XYZ file of C-alpha atoms in Angstrom:
714
model
C 14.524 105.175 -137.305
C 11.342 103.216 -137.868
C 8.707 102.533 -135.233
C 8.852 98.804 -135.875
C 12.596 98.715 -135.249
C 12.218 100.797 -132.093
C 9.442 98.557 -130.782
C 11.611 95.501 -131.432
C 14.365 97.045 -129.304
C 11.802 97.771 -126.568
C 10.615 94.176 -126.662
C 14.236 93.019 -126.363
C 14.634 95.354 -123.390
C 11.553 93.842 -121.724
C 12.857 90.350 -122.436
C 16.180 91.221 -120.757
C 14.358 91.387 -117.434
C 12.431 93.783 -115.314
C 15.395 94.566 -113.084
C 16.308 97.805 -114.868
C 14.077 99.866 -112.522
C 13.224 103.421 -113.188
C 16.750 104.180 -114.428
C 16.472 101.922 -117.472
C 18.756 102.734 -120.380
C 17.367 104.502 -123.427
C 16.856 102.728 -126.701
C 20.142 104.166 -127.986
C 22.080 101.710 -125.815
C 20.187 98.832 -127.351
C 21.254 99.971 -130.830
C 24.967 99.720 -130.044
C 26.865 97.066 -132.025
C 28.116 95.457 -128.828
C 24.513 95.011 -127.654
C 23.602 93.374 -130.949
C 25.901 90.460 -130.044
C 24.113 89.547 -126.810
C 22.639 86.454 -128.396
C 26.165 85.211 -129.034
C 27.685 86.322 -125.707
C 24.736 85.620 -123.407
C 22.486 87.975 -121.480
C 24.601 90.839 -120.141
C 21.675 92.991 -119.033
C 22.825 93.021 -115.433
C 26.232 94.315 -116.474
C 24.623 97.001 -118.599
C 22.423 97.998 -115.668
C 25.448 98.259 -113.372
C 27.238 100.420 -115.905
C 24.157 102.604 -116.344
C 23.705 103.092 -112.638
C 27.394 103.922 -112.258
C 27.199 106.623 -114.918
C 23.933 107.974 -113.495
C 25.634 109.013 -110.274
C 26.228 112.724 -110.147
C 29.500 112.566 -108.239
C 31.636 110.189 -106.228
C 31.394 110.364 -102.464
C 34.721 111.652 -101.155
C 34.353 109.442 -98.076
C 34.971 106.425 -100.343
C 38.466 107.659 -100.995
C 39.394 107.831 -97.312
C 41.532 104.860 -96.232
C 39.756 102.650 -93.786
C 41.281 102.235 -90.334
C 39.923 99.188 -88.602
C 41.446 98.914 -85.172
C 44.233 101.233 -86.311
C 45.277 98.890 -89.166
C 45.870 100.199 -92.641
C 45.788 97.966 -95.664
C 49.156 96.814 -96.897
C 48.555 97.853 -100.482
C 47.230 101.367 -99.724
C 49.032 104.003 -101.723
C 50.371 107.324 -100.473
C 48.256 110.369 -101.153
C 50.672 111.715 -103.748
C 50.301 108.525 -105.845
C 46.497 108.682 -106.075
C 45.151 109.692 -109.523
C 43.416 112.832 -108.216
C 43.742 116.547 -108.802
C 45.329 118.793 -106.191
C 42.033 120.119 -104.862
C 40.658 116.628 -104.293
C 43.864 115.586 -102.578
C 43.521 118.506 -100.172
C 39.947 117.485 -99.353
C 41.103 113.928 -98.885
C 43.899 115.068 -96.561
C 41.326 116.886 -94.362
C 39.121 113.791 -94.252
C 42.105 111.623 -93.310
C 43.037 113.960 -90.471
C 39.435 113.919 -89.212
C 39.404 110.117 -89.335
C 42.755 109.934 -87.530
C 41.541 112.260 -84.746
C 38.995 109.634 -83.707
C 41.648 106.934 -83.213
C 43.111 105.884 -79.865
C 46.762 106.275 -78.897
C 47.676 102.683 -79.737
C 45.989 102.926 -83.125
C 47.758 106.206 -83.890
C 51.129 104.658 -83.000
C 50.373 101.669 -85.221
C 49.472 103.929 -88.151
C 52.596 106.068 -87.546
C 54.759 102.935 -87.557
C 53.365 101.757 -90.881
C 53.749 105.170 -92.482
C 57.322 105.476 -91.191
C 58.215 102.045 -92.561
C 56.720 102.949 -95.925
C 58.611 106.253 -95.978
C 61.915 104.546 -95.116
C 61.353 101.930 -97.805
C 60.620 104.649 -100.365
C 63.749 106.569 -99.387
C 65.858 103.398 -99.593
C 64.489 102.672 -103.062
C 65.292 106.231 -104.110
C 68.825 105.901 -102.749
C 69.373 102.645 -104.642
C 67.994 104.203 -107.827
C 70.239 107.239 -107.344
C 73.256 104.978 -106.985
C 72.625 103.205 -110.289
C 75.547 103.114 -112.673
C 75.497 105.915 -115.277
C 72.003 106.948 -114.165
C 72.224 110.610 -115.158
C 74.028 109.798 -118.411
C 71.348 107.354 -119.483
C 68.603 109.849 -118.677
C 70.338 112.521 -120.713
C 70.761 110.150 -123.661
C 67.101 109.158 -123.460
C 66.008 112.773 -123.301
C 68.154 113.863 -126.241
C 68.010 110.835 -128.558
C 64.966 108.843 -127.426
C 64.398 105.573 -125.621
C 65.479 103.460 -128.605
C 69.127 104.539 -128.345
C 68.860 104.592 -124.559
C 67.933 100.889 -124.672
C 71.335 100.156 -126.241
C 73.172 101.828 -123.378
C 70.888 100.111 -120.848
C 71.801 96.797 -122.455
C 75.489 97.720 -122.301
C 75.171 98.597 -118.607
C 73.507 95.229 -118.000
C 76.459 93.443 -119.613
C 78.926 95.487 -117.541
C 77.176 94.528 -114.312
C 76.920 90.864 -115.291
C 80.605 90.677 -116.191
C 81.562 92.543 -113.028
C 79.750 89.993 -110.859
C 81.398 87.212 -112.864
C 84.783 88.876 -112.322
C 84.220 88.846 -108.573
C 83.251 85.190 -108.794
C 86.337 84.181 -110.781
C 88.678 86.332 -108.706
C 87.294 85.053 -105.406
C 87.347 81.316 -106.154
C 90.103 80.868 -108.753
C 92.557 83.758 -109.003
C 92.855 84.886 -105.373
C 93.229 81.382 -103.811
C 95.917 80.326 -106.301
C 97.786 83.606 -105.894
C 97.588 83.383 -102.098
C 98.740 79.772 -101.997
C 101.647 80.573 -104.293
C 102.667 83.654 -102.290
C 102.517 81.795 -98.964
C 104.399 78.775 -100.411
C 101.967 76.334 -98.842
C 102.257 72.594 -99.228
C 100.409 71.319 -102.289
C 99.199 67.807 -102.964
C 99.628 67.033 -106.662
C 97.109 64.709 -108.290
C 99.099 64.064 -111.429
C 100.539 60.617 -112.151
C 103.333 61.322 -114.641
C 104.536 57.730 -114.771
C 101.555 56.698 -116.883
C 101.907 59.583 -119.362
C 104.002 59.479 -122.513
C 106.993 61.782 -122.197
C 106.259 63.324 -125.599
C 102.965 64.648 -124.199
C 104.774 66.548 -121.417
C 106.824 68.761 -123.766
C 105.548 72.286 -123.102
C 107.795 75.215 -122.268
C 106.534 78.660 -123.340
C 109.293 80.480 -121.417
C 111.243 82.771 -123.785
C 114.945 82.043 -124.015
C 117.804 84.497 -124.226
C 117.563 88.265 -124.292
C 114.050 89.478 -125.009
C 113.474 92.956 -126.418
C 110.715 95.318 -125.353
C 109.131 95.080 -128.797
C 108.743 91.320 -128.410
C 107.011 91.879 -125.069
C 104.512 94.153 -126.799
C 103.923 91.550 -129.512
C 103.442 88.836 -126.881
C 101.032 91.079 -124.987
C 98.869 91.474 -128.090
C 99.070 87.837 -129.184
C 98.852 86.217 -125.730
C 101.951 84.090 -126.265
C 105.290 83.508 -124.550
C 105.358 85.164 -121.109
C 101.562 85.730 -121.225
C 101.063 81.965 -121.071
C 102.816 81.954 -117.696
C 100.266 84.234 -116.032
C 96.886 83.690 -114.427
C 95.288 84.841 -117.667
C 95.404 81.410 -119.312
C 94.483 77.865 -118.384
C 97.971 76.357 -118.661
C 99.447 78.244 -115.681
C 97.180 76.676 -113.038
C 98.335 73.643 -111.067
C 96.645 70.299 -110.579
C 96.910 70.294 -106.807
C 95.051 70.739 -103.546
C 96.218 72.802 -100.577
C 95.955 71.583 -96.973
C 96.367 74.298 -94.373
C 95.420 73.979 -90.675
C 92.744 71.394 -91.305
C 91.451 73.284 -94.363
C 91.616 71.697 -97.824
C 91.075 73.627 -101.043
C 90.850 71.639 -104.295
C 91.995 74.049 -107.011
C 90.870 71.977 -110.051
C 87.433 71.432 -108.505
C 87.048 75.154 -107.820
C 88.148 75.904 -111.387
C 85.555 73.752 -113.138
C 82.692 74.533 -110.751
C 83.322 78.274 -111.044
C 83.097 78.083 -114.840
C 79.871 76.068 -114.636
C 78.333 78.385 -112.074
C 79.269 81.427 -114.174
C 77.413 80.039 -117.200
C 74.427 79.034 -115.055
C 74.367 82.414 -113.327
C 74.400 84.206 -116.686
C 71.544 82.026 -117.926
C 69.371 82.737 -114.882
C 69.989 86.480 -114.992
C 69.280 86.746 -118.726
C 66.117 84.615 -118.486
C 64.807 86.698 -115.604
C 65.420 89.927 -117.501
C 63.984 88.440 -120.705
C 60.716 87.513 -118.988
C 60.367 91.050 -117.648
C 61.068 92.592 -121.060
C 58.729 90.114 -122.772
C 55.846 91.175 -120.547
C 56.438 94.823 -121.375
C 56.814 94.010 -125.067
C 53.549 92.058 -125.201
C 51.700 94.883 -123.487
C 53.110 97.770 -125.508
C 53.668 96.192 -128.911
C 50.322 94.470 -129.497
C 49.018 96.111 -132.659
C 46.019 93.848 -133.165
C 43.643 96.628 -132.120
C 45.020 99.259 -134.447
C 48.676 100.186 -134.808
C 47.793 103.577 -136.243
C 45.965 104.643 -133.093
C 48.857 103.466 -130.922
C 51.386 105.433 -132.963
C 49.295 108.587 -133.126
C 47.919 108.702 -129.576
C 50.457 106.651 -127.556
C 53.664 106.765 -129.590
C 55.119 109.970 -128.185
C 58.172 109.805 -125.930
C 57.524 112.229 -123.052
C 61.117 111.889 -121.815
C 62.430 114.135 -124.616
C 63.679 117.505 -123.399
C 65.281 119.125 -126.470
C 63.727 120.541 -129.621
C 66.075 118.564 -131.862
C 65.140 115.297 -130.159
C 61.437 116.173 -130.392
C 61.810 116.871 -134.105
C 63.601 113.556 -134.487
C 60.719 111.788 -132.726
C 58.269 113.528 -135.082
C 60.243 112.187 -138.025
C 60.365 108.732 -136.452
C 56.588 108.552 -135.990
C 56.083 109.878 -139.503
C 58.491 107.241 -140.810
C 56.618 104.463 -138.980
C 53.305 105.625 -140.406
C 54.808 105.831 -143.876
C 56.257 102.357 -143.451
C 52.838 100.995 -142.441
C 51.230 102.603 -145.477
C 53.931 101.218 -147.760
C 53.457 97.759 -146.264
C 49.730 97.967 -146.926
C 50.491 99.010 -150.499
C 52.929 96.096 -150.902
C 50.357 93.637 -149.564
C 47.728 95.073 -151.862
C 50.026 94.742 -154.874
C 50.901 91.178 -153.898
C 47.223 90.323 -153.554
C 46.582 91.688 -157.059
C 49.483 89.792 -158.635
C 48.768 87.103 -161.194
C 50.041 83.552 -160.938
C 52.848 84.212 -163.417
C 53.980 87.294 -161.497
C 53.977 85.367 -158.235
C 56.005 82.595 -159.825
C 58.600 85.101 -161.109
C 58.804 86.734 -157.647
C 59.294 83.384 -155.904
C 61.962 82.368 -158.415
C 63.754 85.687 -157.855
C 63.629 85.228 -154.082
C 64.896 81.669 -154.436
C 67.867 82.815 -156.538
C 68.657 85.609 -154.093
C 68.480 83.225 -151.128
C 70.881 80.900 -152.922
C 73.174 83.904 -153.321
C 72.845 84.624 -149.576
C 73.722 81.024 -148.762
C 76.682 81.278 -151.118
C 77.924 84.405 -149.348
C 77.545 82.736 -145.963
C 79.260 79.585 -147.161
C 82.113 81.559 -148.711
C 82.574 83.558 -145.517
C 82.639 80.427 -143.382
C 85.102 78.724 -145.720
C 87.444 81.730 -145.611
C 87.262 81.741 -141.797
C 88.022 78.022 -141.689
C 91.019 78.400 -144.026
C 92.338 81.405 -142.096
C 92.107 79.599 -138.751
C 93.719 76.436 -140.129
C 96.536 78.348 -141.808
C 97.175 80.510 -138.753
C 97.334 77.597 -136.314
C 99.531 75.527 -138.634
C 102.077 78.354 -138.871
C 102.036 79.270 -135.196
C 101.715 75.804 -133.648
C 104.541 73.518 -132.680
C 108.102 74.134 -131.650
C 109.375 74.565 -135.245
C 107.121 77.465 -136.163
C 107.904 79.016 -139.534
C 107.289 82.575 -138.341
C 109.056 82.250 -134.987
C 111.175 85.327 -134.286
C 109.553 87.474 -137.006
C 107.512 89.568 -134.623
C 105.330 91.567 -137.004
C 104.663 88.620 -139.290
C 103.913 86.385 -136.317
C 101.435 88.944 -134.972
C 99.712 89.257 -138.356
C 99.424 85.487 -138.674
C 98.050 85.237 -135.132
C 95.374 87.850 -135.893
C 94.515 86.432 -139.327
C 91.287 84.663 -138.173
C 90.207 87.801 -136.308
C 90.786 89.939 -139.400
C 88.802 87.588 -141.641
C 85.912 87.317 -139.165
C 85.741 91.101 -138.709
C 85.915 91.719 -142.461
C 83.091 89.241 -143.047
C 80.972 90.847 -140.320
C 81.489 94.298 -141.867
C 81.133 93.574 -145.595
C 78.579 90.766 -145.878
C 75.756 92.578 -143.951
C 76.084 95.488 -146.410
C 75.493 93.049 -149.262
C 72.511 91.646 -147.365
C 70.949 95.126 -147.238
C 71.253 95.405 -151.037
C 69.859 91.915 -151.646
C 66.841 92.384 -149.398
C 65.777 95.407 -151.461
C 65.456 93.135 -154.508
C 63.321 90.556 -152.692
C 60.378 93.011 -152.439
C 59.410 92.155 -148.886
C 57.482 94.620 -146.670
C 59.746 97.107 -144.940
C 59.295 95.661 -141.455
C 60.103 92.165 -142.714
C 63.161 93.512 -144.547
C 64.539 94.778 -141.239
C 63.825 91.490 -139.468
C 65.307 89.200 -142.106
C 68.431 91.383 -142.443
C 68.943 91.238 -138.683
C 68.447 87.468 -138.630
C 70.981 86.976 -141.403
C 73.491 89.234 -139.634
C 72.980 87.406 -136.326
C 73.472 84.062 -138.038
C 76.644 85.322 -139.748
C 78.215 86.621 -136.532
C 77.446 83.630 -134.339
C 78.058 81.025 -137.031
C 81.459 82.551 -137.843
C 82.492 81.867 -134.244
C 81.145 78.325 -134.548
C 83.216 77.771 -137.704
C 86.334 79.015 -135.899
C 85.707 76.600 -133.030
C 85.136 73.736 -135.477
C 88.438 74.484 -137.194
C 90.218 74.481 -133.829
C 88.491 71.228 -132.856
C 89.533 69.662 -136.167
C 93.176 70.525 -135.522
C 93.161 69.541 -131.861
C 91.447 66.163 -132.332
C 92.808 65.419 -135.838
C 89.295 65.639 -137.227
C 87.974 63.217 -134.608
C 90.270 60.409 -135.817
C 91.889 58.850 -132.742
C 93.949 56.502 -134.914
C 95.761 59.392 -136.551
C 99.504 59.171 -135.725
C 99.564 62.791 -134.527
C 96.770 62.169 -131.982
C 97.455 58.548 -131.088
C 100.035 59.238 -128.366
C 98.233 61.840 -126.272
C 94.633 61.756 -127.498
C 95.086 65.167 -129.145
C 97.550 66.823 -131.523
C 100.308 67.689 -129.079
C 102.647 68.787 -131.879
C 100.491 71.773 -132.935
C 98.857 72.295 -129.547
C 100.938 71.030 -126.601
C 98.470 72.903 -124.364
C 95.333 73.038 -126.472
C 93.202 74.801 -123.832
C 95.631 77.727 -123.798
C 95.515 77.827 -127.620
C 91.719 78.185 -127.565
C 91.959 80.819 -124.839
C 94.528 82.751 -126.879
C 92.196 82.768 -129.878
C 89.328 84.186 -127.804
C 91.706 86.707 -126.230
C 92.898 87.926 -129.645
C 89.338 88.159 -130.943
C 88.365 90.335 -127.978
C 91.388 92.621 -128.337
C 90.890 92.975 -132.074
C 87.176 93.706 -131.644
C 87.991 96.641 -129.364
C 90.754 97.896 -131.686
C 88.439 97.811 -134.701
C 85.794 99.767 -132.822
C 88.355 102.418 -131.864
C 89.824 102.629 -135.380
C 86.391 102.944 -137.001
C 85.513 105.817 -134.683
C 88.808 107.651 -135.289
C 89.329 107.059 -139.018
C 85.796 106.607 -140.386
C 83.133 108.273 -138.276
C 85.084 111.348 -137.188
C 86.457 112.263 -140.676
C 83.007 111.629 -142.140
C 81.459 114.080 -139.660
C 84.136 116.684 -140.501
C 83.577 116.339 -144.256
C 79.789 116.535 -144.003
C 80.010 119.574 -141.720
C 82.722 121.388 -143.715
C 81.137 120.872 -147.161
C 77.366 120.976 -146.677
C 76.728 121.942 -150.326
C 78.504 118.954 -151.843
C 75.873 116.657 -153.305
C 77.930 113.502 -152.848
C 78.631 114.235 -149.190
C 75.027 115.308 -148.671
C 73.864 112.007 -150.138
C 76.414 110.122 -148.016
C 75.222 111.967 -144.938
C 76.312 111.777 -141.349
C 77.011 108.437 -139.684
C 73.868 106.836 -138.267
C 73.812 105.265 -134.825
C 72.119 101.988 -135.753
C 71.000 100.271 -132.571
C 70.689 96.646 -133.826
C 74.140 96.636 -135.417
C 75.797 97.998 -132.296
C 73.931 95.497 -130.128
C 75.118 92.631 -132.315
C 78.682 93.792 -131.644
C 78.025 93.555 -127.898
C 76.443 90.107 -128.221
C 79.389 88.912 -130.282
C 81.858 90.146 -127.656
C 79.895 88.590 -124.796
C 79.713 85.272 -126.659
C 83.501 85.356 -126.978
C 83.746 85.854 -123.219
C 81.447 82.928 -122.439
C 83.250 80.664 -124.910
C 86.710 81.418 -123.577
C 86.058 81.629 -119.836
C 86.984 77.966 -119.328
C 90.323 78.457 -121.099
C 91.025 82.069 -120.109
C 89.672 82.661 -116.567
C 90.448 86.393 -116.553
C 88.336 86.983 -119.655
C 85.305 88.308 -117.648
C 87.588 90.876 -116.001
C 88.928 91.987 -119.379
C 85.425 92.037 -120.815
C 84.219 94.280 -117.980
C 87.010 96.768 -118.682
C 86.333 96.530 -122.403
C 82.615 97.292 -122.052
C 83.293 100.246 -119.763
C 85.631 101.638 -122.432
C 83.014 100.873 -125.107
C 80.370 102.762 -123.131
C 82.377 105.976 -123.106
C 83.520 105.530 -126.712
C 79.942 105.026 -127.911
C 78.759 107.955 -125.828
C 81.469 110.141 -127.378
C 80.721 109.052 -130.932
C 76.966 109.441 -130.360
C 77.292 113.065 -129.282
C 80.135 114.027 -131.622
C 79.885 111.954 -134.803
C 76.555 110.182 -135.215
C 72.897 110.893 -135.653
C 70.048 108.534 -134.757
C 68.943 106.164 -137.497
C 65.748 106.822 -139.426
C 64.559 103.279 -138.814
C 64.067 103.471 -135.081
C 63.187 100.645 -132.717
C 60.904 100.886 -129.728
C 62.710 100.193 -126.465
C 60.213 97.561 -125.285
C 60.515 95.344 -128.349
C 64.241 95.907 -128.917
C 65.180 95.002 -125.323
C 63.569 91.586 -125.646
C 65.149 91.019 -129.052
C 68.595 91.889 -127.680
C 68.242 89.434 -124.806
C 66.917 86.723 -127.115
C 70.013 87.011 -129.305
C 72.150 87.040 -126.152
C 70.521 83.785 -125.034
C 71.337 82.285 -128.418
C 74.969 83.321 -127.998
C 75.044 81.757 -124.519
C 73.637 78.496 -125.880
C 76.306 78.405 -128.593
C 79.111 79.143 -126.127
C 77.969 76.404 -123.722
C 78.502 73.684 -126.342
C 82.338 73.882 -126.546
C 82.621 74.370 -122.780
C 80.547 71.275 -121.960
C 82.210 69.259 -124.731
C 85.629 70.127 -123.327
C 84.540 69.170 -119.798
C 82.948 65.816 -120.572
C 84.533 64.491 -123.795
C 87.927 65.920 -124.732
C 90.980 64.708 -122.782
C 92.768 67.590 -121.013
C 96.315 68.543 -121.898
C 98.838 66.370 -120.099
C 101.541 69.050 -119.935
C 99.648 71.979 -118.451
C 96.566 73.092 -116.590
C 94.737 72.022 -113.426
C 93.426 68.788 -115.014
C 96.686 67.314 -116.291
C 96.717 63.543 -115.918
C 92.895 63.302 -115.719
C 90.884 61.488 -118.423
C 88.367 64.352 -118.525
C 87.810 67.592 -116.633
C 84.619 66.219 -115.090
C 86.574 63.355 -113.560
C 87.739 65.855 -110.903
C 84.139 66.342 -109.778
C 83.545 62.576 -109.720
C 86.683 62.043 -107.628
C 85.622 64.782 -105.186
C 82.181 63.185 -104.785
C 83.752 59.772 -104.125
C 85.643 61.256 -101.159
C 82.482 62.552 -99.485
C 80.726 60.726 -96.606
C 78.574 57.749 -97.503
C 75.251 59.600 -97.193
C 76.311 62.513 -99.369
C 77.852 60.151 -101.904
C 74.623 58.165 -102.155
C 72.626 61.374 -102.532
C 74.714 62.641 -105.448
C 74.681 59.158 -106.967
C 70.889 59.093 -106.818
C 70.621 62.603 -108.302
C 72.759 61.515 -111.258
C 70.924 58.218 -111.825
C 68.004 57.278 -114.069
C 65.831 56.674 -111.000
C 65.912 60.405 -110.335
C 65.940 61.618 -113.937
C 62.762 59.797 -115.036
C 60.459 61.098 -112.228
C 61.952 64.565 -112.685
C 61.219 64.409 -116.404
C 57.641 63.286 -115.752
C 57.141 66.034 -113.167
C 58.491 68.676 -115.519
C 56.257 67.334 -118.310
C 53.180 67.602 -116.089
C 54.192 71.103 -115.060
C 54.737 72.055 -118.691
C 51.291 70.759 -119.725
C 49.703 72.599 -116.800
C 51.390 75.855 -117.779
C 50.389 75.258 -121.399
C 46.752 74.810 -120.384
C 46.969 77.895 -118.183
C 48.457 79.882 -121.048
C 45.679 78.675 -123.374
C 43.031 79.785 -120.890
C 44.675 83.177 -120.547
C 44.899 83.397 -124.318
C 41.167 82.750 -124.687
C 40.447 85.446 -122.107
C 42.712 87.870 -123.947
C 40.973 87.094 -127.230
C 37.627 87.750 -125.602
C 38.824 91.053 -124.216
C 40.234 92.061 -127.585
C 36.916 91.248 -129.234
C 35.153 93.299 -126.597
C 37.509 96.222 -127.274
C 36.725 95.982 -130.975
C 33.033 96.138 -130.127
C 33.707 99.180 -127.956
C 35.378 100.802 -130.936
C 32.347 100.067 -133.091
C 30.157 101.569 -130.365
C 32.168 104.763 -130.488
C 31.846 104.943 -134.267
C 28.117 104.401 -133.974
C 27.737 107.110 -131.324
C 29.804 109.575 -133.362
C 27.580 108.874 -136.344
C 24.454 109.450 -134.244
C 25.849 112.710 -132.864
C 26.696 113.941 -136.337
C 23.198 113.102 -137.570
C 21.533 114.861 -134.617
C 23.723 117.944 -134.999
C 22.600 118.492 -138.584
């Protein structure tokens, strides 16, 4: 390098200040790209000097690693010796220094230190015991070691749903099922709240009890369809009584417990999912930020060290190679799109527009078929003069017609989406995302269409002047107990979902594995290949089933219990098919990003399921012939009546909480808090951007130093 350039760097070094001392940095430091930006970032000479003096030290004093004991007190956040990032030899030296330091302490100080260490050891052992008692702990570790963390994240998500439904089952059983069963078994005196004198007699016609001799086959059909004797069990809404029990000065309001339990279950699910989503989002933001070079992350930090088998390691090799190939193909696609002419871009946009119209047509056709199937099924099954009454097989097929159409749409239409997205010429990563979004929309919107069709039949399309809905406020001819009808639909959807999963495993995946294994030379079977265990598709099945549970819990209180049993069965079925029939998919998903995506879709399903529950509580009139809210204008009227019976102070408090005088200040306070958090997030974002820029400069420094080393080595 030239003398003039070197002298300019020396002058800049002198201008930085005379505080460098005799250990001033050489001119090579001043040539670094990060140092060239000092005029933009301010004078950082002091920081450079601190870094230089730190690197100039020959070795670190071992005494600095010894925990300080001041009056026998140890810092709360001090780590055990085994957790320190030191080699074994240094840990032994540190242990000797700690023993020497402890020998100088008094008896009281030694007892204090022993107490803290004992408490820390007990806490560590308790944490280990809790971790050891986790559900399916060894199974999940084995799956992660053999198939990677991507597939393990699916089973972790399934375990989370099992635990959430189990807690909900305890909640429903403790506050709804057990009290009603106990009161009925003890034959306690009940105070009925219903006023039948003000209700039209036509609205009270509801008798699902089977008449005459009933065969065993009809019991099986009723068990699958949820009709007849099933309606007279604690499974459905219509069996519960609108009464309160007074026993030895204790009063238990059954309708109030029913509605509050359903509300608390939805709120509890929301809080648990949000808490888990925030945790997964933090991990996703840390591990999935590719702004500083995704290639380096995949090459140097993409390996899964939990793998224990050669086959799983080879699969991870293929996965990393696939991700790198996908990144290169995306770069090639972006390069080709950047080189496209205006006419080529116009043709591509027109093609994408036509294909999106085709996607909308497929979605619209699927929703229309679901609507027709639900309307036709309810019209044939509803009422006392049902056309298929007594024809057991035909009645069962008609009852499951909406479930069959929804399942067929969820199986066939996503396959068409995968073909269409290939023609749209998007980058590979965006193809995966848009296919998942379309599949999520199809699954959740199909449930919405089913609920809309049920609402249209129950409320006569919202027309209160319709003769069929004018007497009772709802169509009592088709749905004498409309809440039980909705619960039966959710019950059938859940049963059919489990049956389809079992049938696919037995008659599709298992024969496919046998054919591929028995005829490895067949080109067609080799092209067809073994069944892939696609994580997003399986997770969407879980989200769909959980959304059914949330939607039907108000009308079928035992649905969380059934859903818990179902997911336990699904866990072992999926484990069996993973080991016996399937292979991991080529398009893998990192556990950190996929966990957050799963929970985000689950939150969307919870939001959709809350709409019919809240609408039924606050707007729709309850059935007058069945259920715990018979004779009430709305379900929420039970809560209002319970509040009106409270003492004056409590009644005024709840009245103030539900008034505008409380809502407006709360809204203003939440707005201020939101703006504060937004400003805090912006400040953190600016700091993160600065740190990212600094990391880029550090990367340029490394490139510069490598170049200098290569030049000097020549």
